[in-house]
PDB file of C-alpha atoms in Angstrom:
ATOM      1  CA  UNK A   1      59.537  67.133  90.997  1.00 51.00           C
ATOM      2  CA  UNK A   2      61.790  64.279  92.371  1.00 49.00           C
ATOM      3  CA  UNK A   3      65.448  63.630  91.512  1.00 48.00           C
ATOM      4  CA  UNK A   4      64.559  61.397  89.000  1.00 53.00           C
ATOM      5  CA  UNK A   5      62.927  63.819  86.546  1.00 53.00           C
ATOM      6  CA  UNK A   6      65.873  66.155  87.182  1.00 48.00           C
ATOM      7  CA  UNK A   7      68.372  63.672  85.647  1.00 45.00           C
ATOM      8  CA  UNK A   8      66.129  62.881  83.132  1.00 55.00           C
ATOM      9  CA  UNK A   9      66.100  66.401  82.207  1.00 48.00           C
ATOM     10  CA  UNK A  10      69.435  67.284  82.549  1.00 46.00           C
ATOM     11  CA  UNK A  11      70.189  63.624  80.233  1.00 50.00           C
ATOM     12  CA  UNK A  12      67.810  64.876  77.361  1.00 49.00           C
ATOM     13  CA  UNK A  13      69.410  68.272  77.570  1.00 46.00           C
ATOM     14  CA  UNK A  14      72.563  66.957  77.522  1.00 46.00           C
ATOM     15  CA  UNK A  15      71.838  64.969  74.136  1.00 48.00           C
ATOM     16  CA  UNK A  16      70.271  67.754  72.358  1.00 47.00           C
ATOM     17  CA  UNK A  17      72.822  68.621  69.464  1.00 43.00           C
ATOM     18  CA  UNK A  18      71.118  71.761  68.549  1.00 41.00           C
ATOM     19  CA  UNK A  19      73.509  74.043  69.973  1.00 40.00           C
ATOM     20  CA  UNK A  20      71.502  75.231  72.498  1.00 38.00           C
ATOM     21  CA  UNK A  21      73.911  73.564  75.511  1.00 39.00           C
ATOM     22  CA  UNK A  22      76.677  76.097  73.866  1.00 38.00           C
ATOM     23  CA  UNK A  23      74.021  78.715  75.550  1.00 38.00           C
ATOM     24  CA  UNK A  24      75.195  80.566  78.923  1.00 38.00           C
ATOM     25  CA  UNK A  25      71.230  81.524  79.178  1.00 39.00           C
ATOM     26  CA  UNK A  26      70.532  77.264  79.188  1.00 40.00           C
ATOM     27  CA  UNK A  27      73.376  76.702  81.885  1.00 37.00           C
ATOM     28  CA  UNK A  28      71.012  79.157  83.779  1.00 38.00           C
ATOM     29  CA  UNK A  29      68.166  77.635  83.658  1.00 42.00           C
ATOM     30  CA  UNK A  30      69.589  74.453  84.864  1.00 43.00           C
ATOM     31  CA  UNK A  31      70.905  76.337  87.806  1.00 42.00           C
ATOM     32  CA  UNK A  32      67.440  77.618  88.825  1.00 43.00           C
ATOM     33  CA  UNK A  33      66.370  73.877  88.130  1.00 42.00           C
ATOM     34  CA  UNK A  34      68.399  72.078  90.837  1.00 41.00           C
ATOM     35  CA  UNK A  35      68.100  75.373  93.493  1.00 41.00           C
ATOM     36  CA  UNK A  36      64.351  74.619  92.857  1.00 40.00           C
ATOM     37  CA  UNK A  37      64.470  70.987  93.292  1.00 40.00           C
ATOM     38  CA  UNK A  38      66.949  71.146  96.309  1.00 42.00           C
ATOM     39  CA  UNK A  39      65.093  74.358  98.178  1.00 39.00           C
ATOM     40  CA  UNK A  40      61.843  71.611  98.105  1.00 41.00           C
ATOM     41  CA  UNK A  41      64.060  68.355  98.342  1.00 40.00           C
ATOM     42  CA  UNK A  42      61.316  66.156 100.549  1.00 42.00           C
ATOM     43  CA  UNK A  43      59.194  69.079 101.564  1.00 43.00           C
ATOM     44  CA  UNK A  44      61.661  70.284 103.731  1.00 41.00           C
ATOM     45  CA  UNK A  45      61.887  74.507 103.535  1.00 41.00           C
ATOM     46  CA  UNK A  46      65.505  75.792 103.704  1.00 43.00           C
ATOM     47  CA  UNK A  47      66.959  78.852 104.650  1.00 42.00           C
ATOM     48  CA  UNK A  48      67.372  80.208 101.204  1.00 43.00           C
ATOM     49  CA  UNK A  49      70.764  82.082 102.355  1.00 44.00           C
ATOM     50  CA  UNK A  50      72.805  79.777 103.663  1.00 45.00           C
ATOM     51  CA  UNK A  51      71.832  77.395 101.165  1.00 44.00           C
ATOM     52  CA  UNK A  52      72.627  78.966  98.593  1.00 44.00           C
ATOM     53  CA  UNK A  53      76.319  80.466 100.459  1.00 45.00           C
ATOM     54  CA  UNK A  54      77.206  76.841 100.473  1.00 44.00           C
ATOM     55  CA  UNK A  55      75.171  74.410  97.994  1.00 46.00           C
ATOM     56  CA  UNK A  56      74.716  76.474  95.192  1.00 47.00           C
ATOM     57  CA  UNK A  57      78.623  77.000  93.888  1.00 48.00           C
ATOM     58  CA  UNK A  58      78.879  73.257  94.316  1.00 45.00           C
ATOM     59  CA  UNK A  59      75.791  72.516  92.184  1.00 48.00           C
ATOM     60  CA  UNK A  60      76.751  75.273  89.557  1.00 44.00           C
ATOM     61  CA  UNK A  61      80.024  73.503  88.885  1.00 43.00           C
ATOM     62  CA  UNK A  62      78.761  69.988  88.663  1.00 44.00           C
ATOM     63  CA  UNK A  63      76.080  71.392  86.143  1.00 43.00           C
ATOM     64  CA  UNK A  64      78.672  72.785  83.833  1.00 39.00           C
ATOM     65  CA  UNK A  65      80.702  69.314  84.336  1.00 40.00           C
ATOM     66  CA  UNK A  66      78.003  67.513  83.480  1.00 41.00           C
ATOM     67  CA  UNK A  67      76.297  69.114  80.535  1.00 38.00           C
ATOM     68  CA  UNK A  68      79.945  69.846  78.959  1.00 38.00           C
ATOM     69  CA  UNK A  69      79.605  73.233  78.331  1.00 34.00           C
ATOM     70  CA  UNK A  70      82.169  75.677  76.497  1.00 35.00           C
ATOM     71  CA  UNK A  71      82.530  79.073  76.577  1.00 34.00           C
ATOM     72  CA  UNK A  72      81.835  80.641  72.738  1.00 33.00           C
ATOM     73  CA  UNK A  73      84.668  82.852  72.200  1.00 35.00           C
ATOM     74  CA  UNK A  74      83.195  83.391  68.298  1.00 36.00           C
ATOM     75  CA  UNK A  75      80.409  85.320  67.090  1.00 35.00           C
ATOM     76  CA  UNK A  76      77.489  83.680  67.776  1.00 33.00           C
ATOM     77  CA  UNK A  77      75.430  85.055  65.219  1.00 37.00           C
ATOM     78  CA  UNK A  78      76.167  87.400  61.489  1.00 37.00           C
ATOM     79  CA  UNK A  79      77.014  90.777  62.091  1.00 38.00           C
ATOM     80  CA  UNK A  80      77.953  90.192  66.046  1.00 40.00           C
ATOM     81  CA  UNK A  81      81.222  91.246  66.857  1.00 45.00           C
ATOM     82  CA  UNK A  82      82.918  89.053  69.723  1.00 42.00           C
ATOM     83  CA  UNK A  83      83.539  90.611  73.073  1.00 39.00           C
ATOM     84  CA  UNK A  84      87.054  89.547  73.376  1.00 41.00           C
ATOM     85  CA  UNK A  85      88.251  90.469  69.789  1.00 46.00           C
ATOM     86  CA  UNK A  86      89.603  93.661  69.501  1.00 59.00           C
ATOM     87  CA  UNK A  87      87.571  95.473  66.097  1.00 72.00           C
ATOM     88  CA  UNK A  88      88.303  97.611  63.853  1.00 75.00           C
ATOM     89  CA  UNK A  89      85.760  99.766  62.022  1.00 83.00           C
ATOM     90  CA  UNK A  90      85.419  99.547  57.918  1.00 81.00           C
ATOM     91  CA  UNK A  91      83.690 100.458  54.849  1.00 83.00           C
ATOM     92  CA  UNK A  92      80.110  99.984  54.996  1.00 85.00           C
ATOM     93  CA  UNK A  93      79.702  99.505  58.831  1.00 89.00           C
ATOM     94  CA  UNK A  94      76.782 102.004  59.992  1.00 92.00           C
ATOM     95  CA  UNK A  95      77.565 103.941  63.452  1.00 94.00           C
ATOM     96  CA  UNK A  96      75.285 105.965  65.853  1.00 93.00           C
ATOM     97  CA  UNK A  97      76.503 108.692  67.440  1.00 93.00           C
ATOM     98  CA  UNK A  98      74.717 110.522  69.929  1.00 91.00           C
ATOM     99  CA  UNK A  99      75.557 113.808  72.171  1.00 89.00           C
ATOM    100  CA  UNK A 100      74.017 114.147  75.211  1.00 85.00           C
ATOM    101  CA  UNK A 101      70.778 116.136  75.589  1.00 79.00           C
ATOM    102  CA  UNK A 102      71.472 117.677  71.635  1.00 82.00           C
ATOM    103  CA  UNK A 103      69.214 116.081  69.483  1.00 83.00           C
ATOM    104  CA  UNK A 104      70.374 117.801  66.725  1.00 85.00           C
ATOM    105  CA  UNK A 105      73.541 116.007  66.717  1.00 87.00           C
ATOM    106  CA  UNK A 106      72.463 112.278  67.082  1.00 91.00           C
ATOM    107  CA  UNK A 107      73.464 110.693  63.995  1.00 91.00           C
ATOM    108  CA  UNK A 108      73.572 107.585  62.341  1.00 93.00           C
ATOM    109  CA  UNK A 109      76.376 107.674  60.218  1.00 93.00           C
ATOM    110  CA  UNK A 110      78.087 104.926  57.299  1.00 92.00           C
ATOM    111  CA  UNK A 111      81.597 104.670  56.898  1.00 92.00           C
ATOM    112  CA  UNK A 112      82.513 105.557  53.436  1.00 91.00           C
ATOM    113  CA  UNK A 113      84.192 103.591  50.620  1.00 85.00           C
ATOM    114  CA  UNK A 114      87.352 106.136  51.810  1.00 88.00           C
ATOM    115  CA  UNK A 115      87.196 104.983  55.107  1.00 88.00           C
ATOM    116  CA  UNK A 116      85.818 108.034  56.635  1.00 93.00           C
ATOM    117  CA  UNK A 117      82.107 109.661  58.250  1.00 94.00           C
ATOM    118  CA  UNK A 118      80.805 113.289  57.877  1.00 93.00           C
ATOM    119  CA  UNK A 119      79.869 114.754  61.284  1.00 92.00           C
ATOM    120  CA  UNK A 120      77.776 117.859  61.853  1.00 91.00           C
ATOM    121  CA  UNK A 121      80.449 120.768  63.210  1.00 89.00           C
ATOM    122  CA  UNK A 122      83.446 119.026  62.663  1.00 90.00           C
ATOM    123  CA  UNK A 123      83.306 117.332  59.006  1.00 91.00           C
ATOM    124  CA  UNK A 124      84.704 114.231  58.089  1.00 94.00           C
ATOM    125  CA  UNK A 125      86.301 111.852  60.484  1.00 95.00           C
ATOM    126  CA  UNK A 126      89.113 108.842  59.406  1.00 93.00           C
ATOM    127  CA  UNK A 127      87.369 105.711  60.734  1.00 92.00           C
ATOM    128  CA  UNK A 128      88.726 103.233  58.852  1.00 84.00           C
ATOM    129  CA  UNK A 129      91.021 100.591  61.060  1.00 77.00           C
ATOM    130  CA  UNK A 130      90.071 102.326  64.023  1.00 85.00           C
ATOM    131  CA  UNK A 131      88.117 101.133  67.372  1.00 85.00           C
ATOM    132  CA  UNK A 132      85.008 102.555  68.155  1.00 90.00           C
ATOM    133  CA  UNK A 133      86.614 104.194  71.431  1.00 91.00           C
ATOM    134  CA  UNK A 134      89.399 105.739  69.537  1.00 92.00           C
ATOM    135  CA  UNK A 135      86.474 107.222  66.905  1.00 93.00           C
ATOM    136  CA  UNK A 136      84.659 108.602  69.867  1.00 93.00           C
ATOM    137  CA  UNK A 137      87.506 109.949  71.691  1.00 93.00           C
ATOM    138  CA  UNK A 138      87.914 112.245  68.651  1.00 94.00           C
ATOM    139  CA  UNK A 139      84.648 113.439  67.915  1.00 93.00           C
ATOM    140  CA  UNK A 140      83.878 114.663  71.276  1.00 92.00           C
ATOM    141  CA  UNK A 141      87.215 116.427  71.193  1.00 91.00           C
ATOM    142  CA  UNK A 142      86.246 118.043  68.207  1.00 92.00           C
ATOM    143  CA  UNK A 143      82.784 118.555  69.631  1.00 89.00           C
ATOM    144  CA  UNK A 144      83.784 120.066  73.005  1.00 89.00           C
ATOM    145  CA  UNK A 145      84.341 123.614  71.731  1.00 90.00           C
ATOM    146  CA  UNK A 146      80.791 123.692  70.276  1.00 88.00           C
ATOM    147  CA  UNK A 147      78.962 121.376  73.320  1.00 86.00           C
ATOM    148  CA  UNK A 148      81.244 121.612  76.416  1.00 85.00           C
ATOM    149  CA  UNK A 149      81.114 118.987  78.705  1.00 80.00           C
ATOM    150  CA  UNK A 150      78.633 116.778  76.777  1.00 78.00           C
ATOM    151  CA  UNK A 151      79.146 112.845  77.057  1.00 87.00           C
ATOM    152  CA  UNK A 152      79.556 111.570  73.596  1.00 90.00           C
ATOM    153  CA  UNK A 153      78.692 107.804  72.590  1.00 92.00           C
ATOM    154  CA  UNK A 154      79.358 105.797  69.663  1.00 93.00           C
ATOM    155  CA  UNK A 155      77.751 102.616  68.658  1.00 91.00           C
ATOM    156  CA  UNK A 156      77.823 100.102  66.110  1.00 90.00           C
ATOM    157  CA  UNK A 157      74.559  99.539  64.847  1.00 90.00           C
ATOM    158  CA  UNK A 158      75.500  97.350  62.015  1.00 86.00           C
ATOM    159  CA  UNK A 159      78.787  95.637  60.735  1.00 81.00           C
ATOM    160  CA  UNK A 160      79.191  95.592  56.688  1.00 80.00           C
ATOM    161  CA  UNK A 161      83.085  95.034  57.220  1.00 76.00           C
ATOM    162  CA  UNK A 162      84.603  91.957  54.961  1.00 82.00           C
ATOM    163  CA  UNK A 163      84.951  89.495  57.100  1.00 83.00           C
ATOM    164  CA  UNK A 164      86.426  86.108  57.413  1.00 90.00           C
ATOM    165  CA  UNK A 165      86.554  83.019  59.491  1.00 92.00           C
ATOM    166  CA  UNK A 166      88.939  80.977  61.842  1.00 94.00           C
ATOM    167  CA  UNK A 167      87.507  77.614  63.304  1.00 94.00           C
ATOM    168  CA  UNK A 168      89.091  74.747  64.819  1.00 93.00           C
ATOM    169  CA  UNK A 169      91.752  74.360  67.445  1.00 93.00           C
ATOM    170  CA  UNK A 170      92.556  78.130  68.186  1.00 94.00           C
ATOM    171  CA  UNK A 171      91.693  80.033  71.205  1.00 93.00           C
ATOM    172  CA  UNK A 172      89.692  82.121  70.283  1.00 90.00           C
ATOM    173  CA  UNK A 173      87.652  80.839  67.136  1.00 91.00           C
ATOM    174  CA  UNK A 174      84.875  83.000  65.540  1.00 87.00           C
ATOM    175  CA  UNK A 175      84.192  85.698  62.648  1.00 83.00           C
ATOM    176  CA  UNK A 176      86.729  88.567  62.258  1.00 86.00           C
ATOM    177  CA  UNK A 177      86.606  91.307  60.121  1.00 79.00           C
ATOM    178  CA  UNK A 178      89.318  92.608  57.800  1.00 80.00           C
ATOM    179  CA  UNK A 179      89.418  95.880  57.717  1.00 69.00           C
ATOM    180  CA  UNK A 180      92.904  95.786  55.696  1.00 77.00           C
ATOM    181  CA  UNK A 181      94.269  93.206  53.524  1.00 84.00           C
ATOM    182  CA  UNK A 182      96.059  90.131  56.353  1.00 90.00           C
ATOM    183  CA  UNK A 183      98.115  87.043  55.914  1.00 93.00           C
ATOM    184  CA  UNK A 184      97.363  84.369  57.645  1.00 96.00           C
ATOM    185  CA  UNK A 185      99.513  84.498  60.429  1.00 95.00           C
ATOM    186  CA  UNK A 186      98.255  87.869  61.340  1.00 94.00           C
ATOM    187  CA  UNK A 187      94.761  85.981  60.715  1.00 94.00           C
ATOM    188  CA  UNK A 188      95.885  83.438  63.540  1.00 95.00           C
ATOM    189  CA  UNK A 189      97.393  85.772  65.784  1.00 93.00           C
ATOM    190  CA  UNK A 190      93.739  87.793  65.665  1.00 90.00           C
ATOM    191  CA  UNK A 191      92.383  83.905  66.990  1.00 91.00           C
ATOM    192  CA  UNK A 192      94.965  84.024  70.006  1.00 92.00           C
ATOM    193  CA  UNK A 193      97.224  81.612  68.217  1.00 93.00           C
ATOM    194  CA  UNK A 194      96.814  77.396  67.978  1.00 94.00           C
ATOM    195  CA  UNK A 195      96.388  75.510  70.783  1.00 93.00           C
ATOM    196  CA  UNK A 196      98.894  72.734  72.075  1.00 90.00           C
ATOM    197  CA  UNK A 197      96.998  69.896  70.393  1.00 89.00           C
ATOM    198  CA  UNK A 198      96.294  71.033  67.144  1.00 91.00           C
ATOM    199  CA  UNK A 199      97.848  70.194  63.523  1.00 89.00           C
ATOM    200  CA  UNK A 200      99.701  72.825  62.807  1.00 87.00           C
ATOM    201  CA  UNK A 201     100.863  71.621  59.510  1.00 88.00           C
ATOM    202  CA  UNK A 202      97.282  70.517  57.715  1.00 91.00           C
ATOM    203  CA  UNK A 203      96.139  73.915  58.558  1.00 95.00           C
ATOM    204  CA  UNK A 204      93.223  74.770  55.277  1.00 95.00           C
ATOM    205  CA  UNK A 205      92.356  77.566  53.834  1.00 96.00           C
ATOM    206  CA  UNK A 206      88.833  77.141  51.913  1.00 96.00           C
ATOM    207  CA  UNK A 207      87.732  79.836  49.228  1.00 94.00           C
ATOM    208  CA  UNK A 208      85.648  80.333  47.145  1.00 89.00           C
ATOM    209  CA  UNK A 209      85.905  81.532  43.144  1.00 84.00           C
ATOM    210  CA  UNK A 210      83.404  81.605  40.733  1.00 82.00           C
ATOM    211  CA  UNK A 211      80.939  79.579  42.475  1.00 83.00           C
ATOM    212  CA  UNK A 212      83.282  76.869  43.753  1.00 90.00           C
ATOM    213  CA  UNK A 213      85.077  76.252  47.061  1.00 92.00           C
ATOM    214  CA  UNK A 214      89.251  75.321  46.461  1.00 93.00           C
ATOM    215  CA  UNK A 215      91.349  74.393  49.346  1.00 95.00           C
ATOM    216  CA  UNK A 216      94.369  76.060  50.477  1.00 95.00           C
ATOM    217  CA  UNK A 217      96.921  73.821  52.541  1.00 94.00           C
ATOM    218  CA  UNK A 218      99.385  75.966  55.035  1.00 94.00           C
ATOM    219  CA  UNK A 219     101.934  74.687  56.798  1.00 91.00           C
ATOM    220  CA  UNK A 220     102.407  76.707  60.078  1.00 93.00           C
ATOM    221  CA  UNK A 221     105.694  75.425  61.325  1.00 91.00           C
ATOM    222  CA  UNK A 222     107.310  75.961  57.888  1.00 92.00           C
ATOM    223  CA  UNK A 223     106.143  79.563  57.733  1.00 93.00           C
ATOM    224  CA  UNK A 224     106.791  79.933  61.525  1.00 91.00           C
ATOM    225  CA  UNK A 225     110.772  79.158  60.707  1.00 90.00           C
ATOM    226  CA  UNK A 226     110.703  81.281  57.654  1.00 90.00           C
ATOM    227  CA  UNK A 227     110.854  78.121  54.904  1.00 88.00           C
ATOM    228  CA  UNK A 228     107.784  79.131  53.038  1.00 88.00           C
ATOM    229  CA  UNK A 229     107.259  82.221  53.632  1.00 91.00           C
ATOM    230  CA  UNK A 230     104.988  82.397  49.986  1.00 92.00           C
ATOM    231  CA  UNK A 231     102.853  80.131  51.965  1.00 92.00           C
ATOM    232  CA  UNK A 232     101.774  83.018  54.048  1.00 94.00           C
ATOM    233  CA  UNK A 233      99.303  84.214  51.744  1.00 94.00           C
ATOM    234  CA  UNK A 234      96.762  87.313  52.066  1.00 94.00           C
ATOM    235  CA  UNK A 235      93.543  86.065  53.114  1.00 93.00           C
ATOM    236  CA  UNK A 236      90.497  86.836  50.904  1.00 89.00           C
ATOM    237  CA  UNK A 237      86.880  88.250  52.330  1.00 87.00           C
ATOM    238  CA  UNK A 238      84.771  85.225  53.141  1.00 89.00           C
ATOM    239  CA  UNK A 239      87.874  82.856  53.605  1.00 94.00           C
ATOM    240  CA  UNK A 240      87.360  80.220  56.904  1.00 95.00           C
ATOM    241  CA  UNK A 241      90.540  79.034  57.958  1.00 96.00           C
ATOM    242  CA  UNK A 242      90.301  75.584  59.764  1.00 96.00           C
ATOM    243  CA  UNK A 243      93.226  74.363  61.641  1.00 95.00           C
ATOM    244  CA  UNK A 244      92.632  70.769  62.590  1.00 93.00           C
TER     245      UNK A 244
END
């Protein structure tokens, strides 16, 4: 492999619109690429550790330069909840919960229509617009006097929440999930706010009814100063707000 089938590579990667360049796992691979090529660079074997203490940052930068990648800060696929969005449980969502060396009490539980689990011991539990920490920190305290000392974890197996979408210029762009009726600026402030070049005041709303999309204009600074305040309307499941 010469240098010339490494940009070649790189160019054809680069100009794949598939998505797949969005992919932390592809900017990876790349990385392995050009240590391979530049370990064997003209048959000449290098000391693998000092290369790498002062090549391979270099090289990792100018790969992520080059192929213009961006971190995802969205879900990446249905039903994935984004790392750095705080969630919420809600109707419908199906948990696991598992004690430590009991099988007797590993469950896999849905949240009810009333917001709430049954649990063996302790009965039902209010889940609804909670975090998944805050749901385990109060099972194993309820647990504790039946199964001292033994770890408790919860998991979200799968998430049935409403949900809605923010795309665009925000900072965080992705799926969210409503676990409670929002307005749209609460809806904005879940994306981290709008960035410093967007246009705040063509900001859309697109819903459907009845088998037909309709758009919704907002106007952000207007609501921001408190002018149209009606504007700030409560979001519907399966609304994507796009804020140009």
């Amino acid at each position: 492999m010469d240098y010339q089938q490494v940009v070649r590579l790189l160019r054809f990667a680069r100009n794949d619109n598939t998505g797949v360049m969005q992919s932390s796992r592809f900017v990876i691979k790349k990385a392995e690429l050009y240590t391979f090529f530049h370990i064997t660079v003209k048959g000449t074997l290098m000391k693998k550790r000092k290369f790498y203490s002062i090549i391979s940052p270099l090289f990792f930068f100018i790969i992520l330069i080059y192929s213009g990648v961006k971190p995802l800060y969205g879900a990446e696929e249905e039903g994935h909840v984004p790392a750095n969005s705080k969630f919420y449980l809600g109707p419908e969502d199906l948990l696991e919960i598992s004690v430590w060396n009991d099988e007797t009490l590993n469950k896999q539980v849905i949240v009810r229509p009333d917001g709430k689990i049954s649990f063996p011991l302790i009965g039902d539990v209010l889940v609804q617009g909670r975090t998944v920490e805050e749901v385990r920190q109060e099972i194993e305290n309820k647990v504790r006097p039946y199964v001292p000392d033994a770890p408790l974890t919860v998991m979200v197996i799968r998430v049935s929440s409403p949900k809605l979408y923010v795309v665009g210029k925000v900072v965080k762009p992705g799926v969210y999930i409503m676990p409670e009726p929002l307005r749209v600026m609460q809806v904005l402030a879940m994306a981290g706010g709008i960035t410093t070049f967007s246009d705040s005041d063509d900001i859309l709303i697109i819903r459907e009814e009845n088998g037909r999309q309709k758009i919704i204009k907002f106007d952000y600074s207007r609501v921001a100063n408190g002018k149209a305040l009606e504007h700030n309307i409560y979001l519907k499941p399966g609304d994507t707000v796009v804020v140009p």
